[in-house]
PDB file of C-alpha atoms and ligand atoms in Angstrom:
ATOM      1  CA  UNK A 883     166.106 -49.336  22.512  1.00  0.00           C
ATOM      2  CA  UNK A 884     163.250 -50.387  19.936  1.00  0.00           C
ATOM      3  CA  UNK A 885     160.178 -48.763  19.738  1.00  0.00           C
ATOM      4  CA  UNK A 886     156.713 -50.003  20.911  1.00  0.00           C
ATOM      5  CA  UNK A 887     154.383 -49.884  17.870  1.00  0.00           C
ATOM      6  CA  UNK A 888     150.589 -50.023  17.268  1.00  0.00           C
ATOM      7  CA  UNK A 889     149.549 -50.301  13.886  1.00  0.00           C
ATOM      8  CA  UNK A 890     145.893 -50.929  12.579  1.00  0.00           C
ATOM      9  CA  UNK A 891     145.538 -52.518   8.759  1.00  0.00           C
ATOM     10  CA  UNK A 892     141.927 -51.242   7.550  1.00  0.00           C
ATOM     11  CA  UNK A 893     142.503 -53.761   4.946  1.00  0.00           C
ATOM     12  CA  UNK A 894     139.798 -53.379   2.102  1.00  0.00           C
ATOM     13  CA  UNK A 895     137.287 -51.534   4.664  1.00  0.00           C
ATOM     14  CA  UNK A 896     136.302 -47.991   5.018  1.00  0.00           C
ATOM     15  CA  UNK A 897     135.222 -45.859   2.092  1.00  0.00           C
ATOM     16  CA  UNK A 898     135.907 -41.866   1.983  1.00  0.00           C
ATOM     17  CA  UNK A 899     133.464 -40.927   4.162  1.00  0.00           C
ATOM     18  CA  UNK A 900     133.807 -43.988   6.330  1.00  0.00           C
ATOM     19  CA  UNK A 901     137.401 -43.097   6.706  1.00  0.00           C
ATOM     20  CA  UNK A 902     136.909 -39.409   7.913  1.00  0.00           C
ATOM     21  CA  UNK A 903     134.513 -40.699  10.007  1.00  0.00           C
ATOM     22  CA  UNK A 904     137.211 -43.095  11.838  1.00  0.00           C
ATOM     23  CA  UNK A 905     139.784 -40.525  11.778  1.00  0.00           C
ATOM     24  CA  UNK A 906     137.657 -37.761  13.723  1.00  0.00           C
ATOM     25  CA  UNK A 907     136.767 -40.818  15.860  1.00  0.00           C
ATOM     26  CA  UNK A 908     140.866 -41.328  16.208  1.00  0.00           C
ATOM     27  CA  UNK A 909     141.653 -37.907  16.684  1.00  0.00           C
ATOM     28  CA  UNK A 910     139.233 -37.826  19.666  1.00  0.00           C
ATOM     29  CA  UNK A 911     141.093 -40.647  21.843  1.00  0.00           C
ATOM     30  CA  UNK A 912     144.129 -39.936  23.306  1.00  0.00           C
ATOM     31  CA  UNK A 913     147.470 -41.478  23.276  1.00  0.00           C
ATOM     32  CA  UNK A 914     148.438 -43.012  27.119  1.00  0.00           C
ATOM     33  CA  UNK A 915     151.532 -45.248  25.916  1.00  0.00           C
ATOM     34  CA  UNK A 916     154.836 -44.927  25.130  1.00  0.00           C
ATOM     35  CA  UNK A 917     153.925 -46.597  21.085  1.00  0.00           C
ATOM     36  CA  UNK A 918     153.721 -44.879  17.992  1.00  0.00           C
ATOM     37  CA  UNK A 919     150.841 -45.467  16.491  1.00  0.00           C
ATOM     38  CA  UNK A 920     150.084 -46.236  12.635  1.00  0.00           C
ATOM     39  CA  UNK A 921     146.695 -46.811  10.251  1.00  0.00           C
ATOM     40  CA  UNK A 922     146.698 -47.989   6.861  1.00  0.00           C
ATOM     41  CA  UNK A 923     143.795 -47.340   5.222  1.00  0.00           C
ATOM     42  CA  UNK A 924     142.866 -48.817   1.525  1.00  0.00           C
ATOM     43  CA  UNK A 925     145.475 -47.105  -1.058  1.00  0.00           C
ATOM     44  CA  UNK A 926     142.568 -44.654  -2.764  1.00  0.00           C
ATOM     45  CA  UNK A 927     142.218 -42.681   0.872  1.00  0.00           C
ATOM     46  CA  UNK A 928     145.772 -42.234   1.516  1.00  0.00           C
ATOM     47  CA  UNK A 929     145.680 -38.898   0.757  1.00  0.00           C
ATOM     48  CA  UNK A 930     142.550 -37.962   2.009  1.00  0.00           C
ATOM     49  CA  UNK A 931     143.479 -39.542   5.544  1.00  0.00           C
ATOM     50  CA  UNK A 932     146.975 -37.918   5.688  1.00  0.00           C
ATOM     51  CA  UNK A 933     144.928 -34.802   5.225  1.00  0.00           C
ATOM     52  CA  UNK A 934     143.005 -35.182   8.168  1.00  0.00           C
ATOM     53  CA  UNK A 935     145.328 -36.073  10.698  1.00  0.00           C
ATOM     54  CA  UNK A 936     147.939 -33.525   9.541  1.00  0.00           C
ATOM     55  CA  UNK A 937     149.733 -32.343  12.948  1.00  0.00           C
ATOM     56  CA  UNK A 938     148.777 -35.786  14.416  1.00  0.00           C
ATOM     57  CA  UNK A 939     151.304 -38.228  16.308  1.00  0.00           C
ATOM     58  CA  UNK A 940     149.178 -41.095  13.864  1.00  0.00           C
ATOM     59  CA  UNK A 941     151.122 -42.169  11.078  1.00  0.00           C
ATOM     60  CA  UNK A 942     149.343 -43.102   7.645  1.00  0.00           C
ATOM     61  CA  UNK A 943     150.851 -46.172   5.707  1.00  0.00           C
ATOM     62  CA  UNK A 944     150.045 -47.844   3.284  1.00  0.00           C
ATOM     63  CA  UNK A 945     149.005 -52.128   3.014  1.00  0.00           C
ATOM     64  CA  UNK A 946     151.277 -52.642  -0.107  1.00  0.00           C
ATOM     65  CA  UNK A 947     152.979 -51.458  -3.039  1.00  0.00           C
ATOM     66  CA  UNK A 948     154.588 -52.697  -5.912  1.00  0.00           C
ATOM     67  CA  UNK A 949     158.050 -52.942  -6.668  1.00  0.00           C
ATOM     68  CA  UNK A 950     158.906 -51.073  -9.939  1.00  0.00           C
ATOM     69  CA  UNK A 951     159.149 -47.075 -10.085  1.00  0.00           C
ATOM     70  CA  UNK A 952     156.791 -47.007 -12.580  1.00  0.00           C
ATOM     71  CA  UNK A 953     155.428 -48.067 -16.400  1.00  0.00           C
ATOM     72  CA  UNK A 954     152.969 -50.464 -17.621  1.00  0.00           C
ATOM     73  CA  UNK A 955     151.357 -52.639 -14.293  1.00  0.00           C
ATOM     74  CA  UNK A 956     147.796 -51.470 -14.424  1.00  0.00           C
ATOM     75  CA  UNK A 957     146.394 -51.068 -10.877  1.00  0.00           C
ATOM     76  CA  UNK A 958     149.363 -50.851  -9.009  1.00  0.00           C
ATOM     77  CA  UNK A 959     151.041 -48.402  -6.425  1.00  0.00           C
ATOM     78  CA  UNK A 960     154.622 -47.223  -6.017  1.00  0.00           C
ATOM     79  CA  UNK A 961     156.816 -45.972  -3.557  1.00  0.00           C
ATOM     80  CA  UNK A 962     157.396 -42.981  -4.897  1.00  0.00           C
ATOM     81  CA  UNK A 963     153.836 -42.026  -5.615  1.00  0.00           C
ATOM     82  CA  UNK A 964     152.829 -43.499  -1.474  1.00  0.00           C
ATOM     83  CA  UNK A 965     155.909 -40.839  -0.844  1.00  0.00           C
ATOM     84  CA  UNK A 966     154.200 -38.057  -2.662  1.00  0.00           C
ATOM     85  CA  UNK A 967     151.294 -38.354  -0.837  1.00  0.00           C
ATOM     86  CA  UNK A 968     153.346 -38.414   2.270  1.00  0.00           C
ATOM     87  CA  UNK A 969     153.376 -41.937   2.931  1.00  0.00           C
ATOM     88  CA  UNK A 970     156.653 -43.378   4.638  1.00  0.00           C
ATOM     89  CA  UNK A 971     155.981 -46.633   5.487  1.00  0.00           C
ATOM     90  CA  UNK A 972     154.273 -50.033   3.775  1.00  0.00           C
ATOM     91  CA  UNK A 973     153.054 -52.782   4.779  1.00  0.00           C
ATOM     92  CA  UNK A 974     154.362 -56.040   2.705  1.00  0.00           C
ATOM     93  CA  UNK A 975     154.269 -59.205   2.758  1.00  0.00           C
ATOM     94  CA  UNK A 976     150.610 -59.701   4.539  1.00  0.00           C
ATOM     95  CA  UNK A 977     149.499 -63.434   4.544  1.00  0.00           C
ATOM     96  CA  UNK A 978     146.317 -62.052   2.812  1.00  0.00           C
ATOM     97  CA  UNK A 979     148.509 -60.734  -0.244  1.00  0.00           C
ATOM     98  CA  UNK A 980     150.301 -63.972   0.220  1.00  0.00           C
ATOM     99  CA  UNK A 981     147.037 -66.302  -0.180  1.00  0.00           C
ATOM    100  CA  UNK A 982     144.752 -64.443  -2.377  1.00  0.00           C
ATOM    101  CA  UNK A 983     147.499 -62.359  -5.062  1.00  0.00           C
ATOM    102  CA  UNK A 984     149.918 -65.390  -4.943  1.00  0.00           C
ATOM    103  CA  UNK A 985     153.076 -63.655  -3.554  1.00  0.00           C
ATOM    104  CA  UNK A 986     156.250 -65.147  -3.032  1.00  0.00           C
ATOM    105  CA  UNK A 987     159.306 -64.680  -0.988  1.00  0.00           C
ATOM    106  CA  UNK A 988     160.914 -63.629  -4.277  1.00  0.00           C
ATOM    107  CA  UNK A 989     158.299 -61.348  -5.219  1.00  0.00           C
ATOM    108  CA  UNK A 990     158.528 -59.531  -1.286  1.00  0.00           C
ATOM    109  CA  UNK A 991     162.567 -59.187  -1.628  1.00  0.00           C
ATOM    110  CA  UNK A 992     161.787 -57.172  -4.354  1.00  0.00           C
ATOM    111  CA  UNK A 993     159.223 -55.440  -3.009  1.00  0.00           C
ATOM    112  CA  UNK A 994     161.054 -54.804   0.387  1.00  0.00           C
ATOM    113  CA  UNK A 995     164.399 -53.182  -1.869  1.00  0.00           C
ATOM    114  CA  UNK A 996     162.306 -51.322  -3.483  1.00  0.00           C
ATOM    115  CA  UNK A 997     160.805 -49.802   0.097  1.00  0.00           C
ATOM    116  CA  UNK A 998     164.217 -49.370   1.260  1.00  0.00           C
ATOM    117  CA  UNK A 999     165.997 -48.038  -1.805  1.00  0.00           C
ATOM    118  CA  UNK A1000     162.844 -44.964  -1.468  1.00  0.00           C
ATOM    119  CA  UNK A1001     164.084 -44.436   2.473  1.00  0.00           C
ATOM    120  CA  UNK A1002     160.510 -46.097   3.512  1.00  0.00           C
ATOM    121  CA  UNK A1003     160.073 -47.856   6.396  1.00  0.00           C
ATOM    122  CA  UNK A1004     158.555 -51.643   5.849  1.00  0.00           C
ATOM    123  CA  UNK A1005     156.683 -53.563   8.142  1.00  0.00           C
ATOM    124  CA  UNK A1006     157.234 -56.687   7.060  1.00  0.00           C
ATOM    125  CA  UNK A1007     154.598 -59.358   7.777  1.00  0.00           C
ATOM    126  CA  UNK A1008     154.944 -63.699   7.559  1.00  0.00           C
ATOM    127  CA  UNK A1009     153.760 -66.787   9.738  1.00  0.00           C
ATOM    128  CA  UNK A1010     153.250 -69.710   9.552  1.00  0.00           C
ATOM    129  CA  UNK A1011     149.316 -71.852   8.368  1.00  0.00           C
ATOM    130  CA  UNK A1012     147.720 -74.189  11.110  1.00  0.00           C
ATOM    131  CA  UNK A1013     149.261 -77.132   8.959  1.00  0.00           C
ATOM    132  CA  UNK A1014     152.414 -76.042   9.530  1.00  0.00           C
ATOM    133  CA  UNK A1015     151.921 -75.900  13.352  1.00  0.00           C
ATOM    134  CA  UNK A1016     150.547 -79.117  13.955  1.00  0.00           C
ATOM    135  CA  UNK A1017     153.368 -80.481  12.135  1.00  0.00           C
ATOM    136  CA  UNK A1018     155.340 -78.652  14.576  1.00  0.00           C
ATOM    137  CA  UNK A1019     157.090 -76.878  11.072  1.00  0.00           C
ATOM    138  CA  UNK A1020     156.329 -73.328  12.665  1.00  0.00           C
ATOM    139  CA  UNK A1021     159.686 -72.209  13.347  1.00  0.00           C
ATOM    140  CA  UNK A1022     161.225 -73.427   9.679  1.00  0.00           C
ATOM    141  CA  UNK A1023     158.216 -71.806   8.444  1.00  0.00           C
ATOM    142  CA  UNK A1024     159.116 -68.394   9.983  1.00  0.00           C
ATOM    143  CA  UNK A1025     163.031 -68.842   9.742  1.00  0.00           C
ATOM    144  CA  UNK A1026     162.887 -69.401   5.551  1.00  0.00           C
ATOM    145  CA  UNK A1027     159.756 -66.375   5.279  1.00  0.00           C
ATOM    146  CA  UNK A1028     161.919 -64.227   6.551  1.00  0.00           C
ATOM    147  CA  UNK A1029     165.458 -65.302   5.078  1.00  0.00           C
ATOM    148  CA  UNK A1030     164.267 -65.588   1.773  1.00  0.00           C
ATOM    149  CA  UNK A1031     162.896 -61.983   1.354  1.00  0.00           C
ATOM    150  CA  UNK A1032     165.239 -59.981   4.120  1.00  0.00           C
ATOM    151  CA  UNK A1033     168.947 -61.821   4.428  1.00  0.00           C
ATOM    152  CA  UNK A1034     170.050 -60.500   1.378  1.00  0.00           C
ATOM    153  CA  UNK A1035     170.085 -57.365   3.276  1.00  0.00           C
ATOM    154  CA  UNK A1036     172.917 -54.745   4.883  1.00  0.00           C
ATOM    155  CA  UNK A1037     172.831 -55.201   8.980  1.00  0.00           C
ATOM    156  CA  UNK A1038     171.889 -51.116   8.215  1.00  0.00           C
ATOM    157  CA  UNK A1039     168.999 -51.578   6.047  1.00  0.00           C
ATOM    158  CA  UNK A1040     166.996 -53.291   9.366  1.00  0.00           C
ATOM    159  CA  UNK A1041     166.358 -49.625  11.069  1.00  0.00           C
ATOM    160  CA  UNK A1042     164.256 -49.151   8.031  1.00  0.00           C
ATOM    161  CA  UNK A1043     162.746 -52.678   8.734  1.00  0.00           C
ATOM    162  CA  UNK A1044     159.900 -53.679  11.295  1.00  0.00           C
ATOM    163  CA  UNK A1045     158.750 -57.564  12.050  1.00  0.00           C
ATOM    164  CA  UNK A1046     155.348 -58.409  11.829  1.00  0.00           C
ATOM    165  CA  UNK A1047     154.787 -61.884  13.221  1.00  0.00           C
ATOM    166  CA  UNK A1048     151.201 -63.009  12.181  1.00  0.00           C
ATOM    167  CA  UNK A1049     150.333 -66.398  12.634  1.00  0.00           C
ATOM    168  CA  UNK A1050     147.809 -67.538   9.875  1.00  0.00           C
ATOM    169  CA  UNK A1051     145.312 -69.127  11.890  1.00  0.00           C
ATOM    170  CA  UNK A1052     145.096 -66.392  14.200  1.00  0.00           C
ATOM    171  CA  UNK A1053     144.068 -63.949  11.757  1.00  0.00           C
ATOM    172  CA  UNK A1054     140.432 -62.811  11.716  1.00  0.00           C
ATOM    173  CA  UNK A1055     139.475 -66.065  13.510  1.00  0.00           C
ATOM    174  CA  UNK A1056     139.617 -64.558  16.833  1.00  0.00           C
ATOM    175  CA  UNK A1057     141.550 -67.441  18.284  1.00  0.00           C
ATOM    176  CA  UNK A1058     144.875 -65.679  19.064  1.00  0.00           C
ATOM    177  CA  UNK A1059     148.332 -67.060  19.798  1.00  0.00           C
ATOM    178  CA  UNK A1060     148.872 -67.355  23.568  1.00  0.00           C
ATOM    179  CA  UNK A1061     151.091 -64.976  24.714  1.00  0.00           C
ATOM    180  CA  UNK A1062     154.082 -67.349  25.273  1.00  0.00           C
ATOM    181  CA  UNK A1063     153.250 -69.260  21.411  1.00  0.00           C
ATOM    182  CA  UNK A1064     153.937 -65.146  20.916  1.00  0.00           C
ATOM    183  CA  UNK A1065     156.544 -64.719  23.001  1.00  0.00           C
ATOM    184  CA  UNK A1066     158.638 -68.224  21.964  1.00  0.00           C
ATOM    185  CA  UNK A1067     158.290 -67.437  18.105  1.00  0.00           C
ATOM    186  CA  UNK A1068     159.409 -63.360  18.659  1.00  0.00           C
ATOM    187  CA  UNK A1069     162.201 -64.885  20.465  1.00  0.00           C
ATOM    188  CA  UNK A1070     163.464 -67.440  17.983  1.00  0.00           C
ATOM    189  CA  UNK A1071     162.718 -64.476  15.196  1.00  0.00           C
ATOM    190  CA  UNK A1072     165.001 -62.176  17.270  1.00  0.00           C
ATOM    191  CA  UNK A1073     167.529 -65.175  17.873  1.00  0.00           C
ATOM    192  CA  UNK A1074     167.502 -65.901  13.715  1.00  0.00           C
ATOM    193  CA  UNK A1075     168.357 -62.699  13.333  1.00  0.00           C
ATOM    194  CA  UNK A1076     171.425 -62.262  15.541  1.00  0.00           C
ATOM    195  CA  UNK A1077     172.793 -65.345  14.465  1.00  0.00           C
ATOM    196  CA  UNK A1078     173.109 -63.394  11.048  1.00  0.00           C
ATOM    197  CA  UNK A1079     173.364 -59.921  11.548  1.00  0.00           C
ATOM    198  CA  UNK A1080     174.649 -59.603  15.499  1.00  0.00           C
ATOM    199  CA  UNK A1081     172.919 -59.232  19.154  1.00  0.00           C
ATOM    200  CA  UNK A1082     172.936 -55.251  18.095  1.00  0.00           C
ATOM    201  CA  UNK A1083     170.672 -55.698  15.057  1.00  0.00           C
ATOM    202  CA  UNK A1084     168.454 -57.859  16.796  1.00  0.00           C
ATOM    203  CA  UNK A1085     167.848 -56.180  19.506  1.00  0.00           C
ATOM    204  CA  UNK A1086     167.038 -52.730  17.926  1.00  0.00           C
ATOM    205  CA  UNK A1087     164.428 -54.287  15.404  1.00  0.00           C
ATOM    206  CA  UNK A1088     160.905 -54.325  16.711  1.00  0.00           C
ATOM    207  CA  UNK A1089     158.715 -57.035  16.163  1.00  0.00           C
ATOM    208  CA  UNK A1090     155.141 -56.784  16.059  1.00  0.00           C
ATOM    209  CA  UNK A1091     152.426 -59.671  17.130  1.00  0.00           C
ATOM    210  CA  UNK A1092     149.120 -59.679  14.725  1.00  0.00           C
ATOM    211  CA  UNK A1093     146.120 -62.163  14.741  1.00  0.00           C
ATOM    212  CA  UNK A1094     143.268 -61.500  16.738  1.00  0.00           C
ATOM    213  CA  UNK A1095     144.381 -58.558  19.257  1.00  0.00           C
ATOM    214  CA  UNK A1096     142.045 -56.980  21.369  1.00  0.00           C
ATOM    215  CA  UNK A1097     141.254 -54.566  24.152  1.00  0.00           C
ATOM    216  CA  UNK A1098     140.998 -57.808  26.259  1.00  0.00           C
ATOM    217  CA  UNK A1099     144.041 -59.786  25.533  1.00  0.00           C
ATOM    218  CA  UNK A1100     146.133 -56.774  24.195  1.00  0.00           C
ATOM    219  CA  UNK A1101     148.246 -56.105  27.690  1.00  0.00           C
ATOM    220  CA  UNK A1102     149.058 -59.740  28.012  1.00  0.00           C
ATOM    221  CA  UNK A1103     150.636 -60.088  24.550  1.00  0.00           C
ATOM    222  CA  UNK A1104     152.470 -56.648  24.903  1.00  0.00           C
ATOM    223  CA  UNK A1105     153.843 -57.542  27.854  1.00  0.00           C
ATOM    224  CA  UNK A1106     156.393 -60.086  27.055  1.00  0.00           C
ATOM    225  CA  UNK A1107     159.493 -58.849  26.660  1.00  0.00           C
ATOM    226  CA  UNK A1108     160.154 -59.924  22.531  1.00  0.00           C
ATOM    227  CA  UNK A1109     156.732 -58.909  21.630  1.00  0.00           C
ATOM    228  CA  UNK A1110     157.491 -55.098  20.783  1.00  0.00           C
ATOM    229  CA  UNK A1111     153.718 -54.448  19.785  1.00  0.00           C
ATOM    230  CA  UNK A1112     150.778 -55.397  17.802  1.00  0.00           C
ATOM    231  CA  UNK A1113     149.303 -55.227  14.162  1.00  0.00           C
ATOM    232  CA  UNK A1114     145.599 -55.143  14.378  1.00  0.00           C
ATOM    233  CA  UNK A1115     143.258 -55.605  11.841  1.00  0.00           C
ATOM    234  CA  UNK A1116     139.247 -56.107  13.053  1.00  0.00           C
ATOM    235  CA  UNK A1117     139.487 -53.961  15.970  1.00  0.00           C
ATOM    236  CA  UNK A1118     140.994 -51.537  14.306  1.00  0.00           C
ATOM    237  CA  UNK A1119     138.157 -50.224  12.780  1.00  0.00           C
ATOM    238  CA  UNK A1120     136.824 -48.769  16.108  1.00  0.00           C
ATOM    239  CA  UNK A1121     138.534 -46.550  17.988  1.00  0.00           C
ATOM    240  CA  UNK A1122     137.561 -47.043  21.203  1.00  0.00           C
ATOM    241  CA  UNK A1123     139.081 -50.527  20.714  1.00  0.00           C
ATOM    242  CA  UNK A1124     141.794 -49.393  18.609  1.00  0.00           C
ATOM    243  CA  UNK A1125     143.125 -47.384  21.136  1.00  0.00           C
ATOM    244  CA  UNK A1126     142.593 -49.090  24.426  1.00  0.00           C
ATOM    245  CA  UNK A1127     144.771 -51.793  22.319  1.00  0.00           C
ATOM    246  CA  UNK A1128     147.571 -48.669  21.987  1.00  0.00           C
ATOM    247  CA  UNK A1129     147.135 -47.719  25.506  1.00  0.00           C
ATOM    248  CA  UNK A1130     147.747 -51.708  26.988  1.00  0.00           C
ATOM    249  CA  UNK A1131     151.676 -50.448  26.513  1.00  0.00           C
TER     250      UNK A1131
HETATM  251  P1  13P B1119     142.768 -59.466  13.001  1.00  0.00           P
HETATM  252  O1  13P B1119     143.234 -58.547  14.093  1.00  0.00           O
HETATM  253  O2  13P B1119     141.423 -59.090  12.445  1.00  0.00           O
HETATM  254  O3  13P B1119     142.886 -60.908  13.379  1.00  0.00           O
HETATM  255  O4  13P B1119     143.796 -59.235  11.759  1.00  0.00           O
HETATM  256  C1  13P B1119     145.146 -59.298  12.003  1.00  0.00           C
HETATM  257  C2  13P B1119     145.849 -58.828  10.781  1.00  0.00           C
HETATM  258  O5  13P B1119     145.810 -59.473   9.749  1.00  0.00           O
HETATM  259  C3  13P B1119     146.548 -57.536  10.839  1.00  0.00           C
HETATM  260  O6  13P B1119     147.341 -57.343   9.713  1.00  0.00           O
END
């Protein structure tokens, strides 16, 4: 069966010190819930936070990469150096890297091969703008954000690849998708996907709800059956919250 995942995105908070100071905090909570848990802090603590929770059942990924191996793209991050500071899964495809650094469904398919072709797991993040929603477009939305930069794919590549259904009006506004606008849209994700690639496929990929989780409205969300876990970003960044959001499972 799919696994039940947690993952916070740090996004661009938390300096070095800040960061050990969240991880001690992290390391002091205990895991009550069947979910593997993930943080991604900001690229330039990576190291430093893999460090500190050597040993730990938290996973450290990163919040993007780019797509070549290496060479002239000032600023960037690739797999293989994430890998060689022991980093095994990215983030991609966030509507943040979407709005502000202007990338496109063609850009991500690159970005997700490259992921894949290093053995790293994505988590691979789209959803639809309030726009879109009134206009009742949320489903097309979804369906071509996640054709255009994964259906090019092998059915085998997808145990490398985990959903990340973030709506864009949920995000950091603390209104949050009710758990059945959740719940409908993981469905018709899981749906689009067997239609292409099988019931078998579908079934084992897990797909994550982000936009305004919290300790308050986490157990709701996580408790319909398509909605296989949660991305978090503000609460996050305490762990109290953090993990009474990992221990709703
Ligand atoms: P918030 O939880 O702050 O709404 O952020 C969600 C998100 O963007 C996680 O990637």
């Amino acid at each position: 069966m799919r696994k039940n995942i947690v993952a916070g995105n740090w996004k661009m908070n938390n300096d070095l010190a800040q960061t050990e100071a969240l991880i001690a905090d992290l390391k002091a909570q205990t895991i009550s819930s069947n979910a593997e848990v993930m943080v991604a802090p900001t690229a330039v603590n990576l190291f430093s936070a893999n460090a500190a929770l050597e040993g730990n059942a938290i996973e450290v990924i990163a919040q993007n990469m780019h797509f070549a191996e290496n060479g002239a793209y000032t600023g960037e991050v690739s797999a293989a150096m994430l890998k060689s500071v022991g980093v095994h899964t990215v983030i991609l495809g966030h509507s943040e890297r979407r709005e502000y650094f202007n990338e496109t469904d063609e850009l991500l398919a690159k970005k997700v091969d490259a992921a894949l072709a290093n053995g790293m797991r994505t988590i691979f993040c789209f959803g639809e703008e309030l726009a879109d929603r009134k206009a009742g477009k949320e489903e097309a939305v979804v369906e071509s954000q996640i054709k255009n930069a994964l259906f090019h794919l092998e059915a085998a590549a997808f145990k490398n690849i985990v959903l990340a259904y973030e709506p864009v009006w949920a995000i950091g506004t603390g209104e949050t998708a009710s758990p059945e606008q959740a719940q409908d849209m993981h469905a018709f994700i899981r749906k689009t996907l067997a239609n292409t690639y099988g019931a078998e496929v579908a079934d084992s990929v897990s797909i994550l709800y982000g936009g305004s989780v919290k300790p308050a409205n986490a157990q709701e969300i996580f408790s319909k059956p398509d909605v296989d876990g949660g991305l978090i970003g503000g609460a996050s960044l305490k762990a109290a919250d953090f993990f009474a959001i990992v221990n709703a499972f």
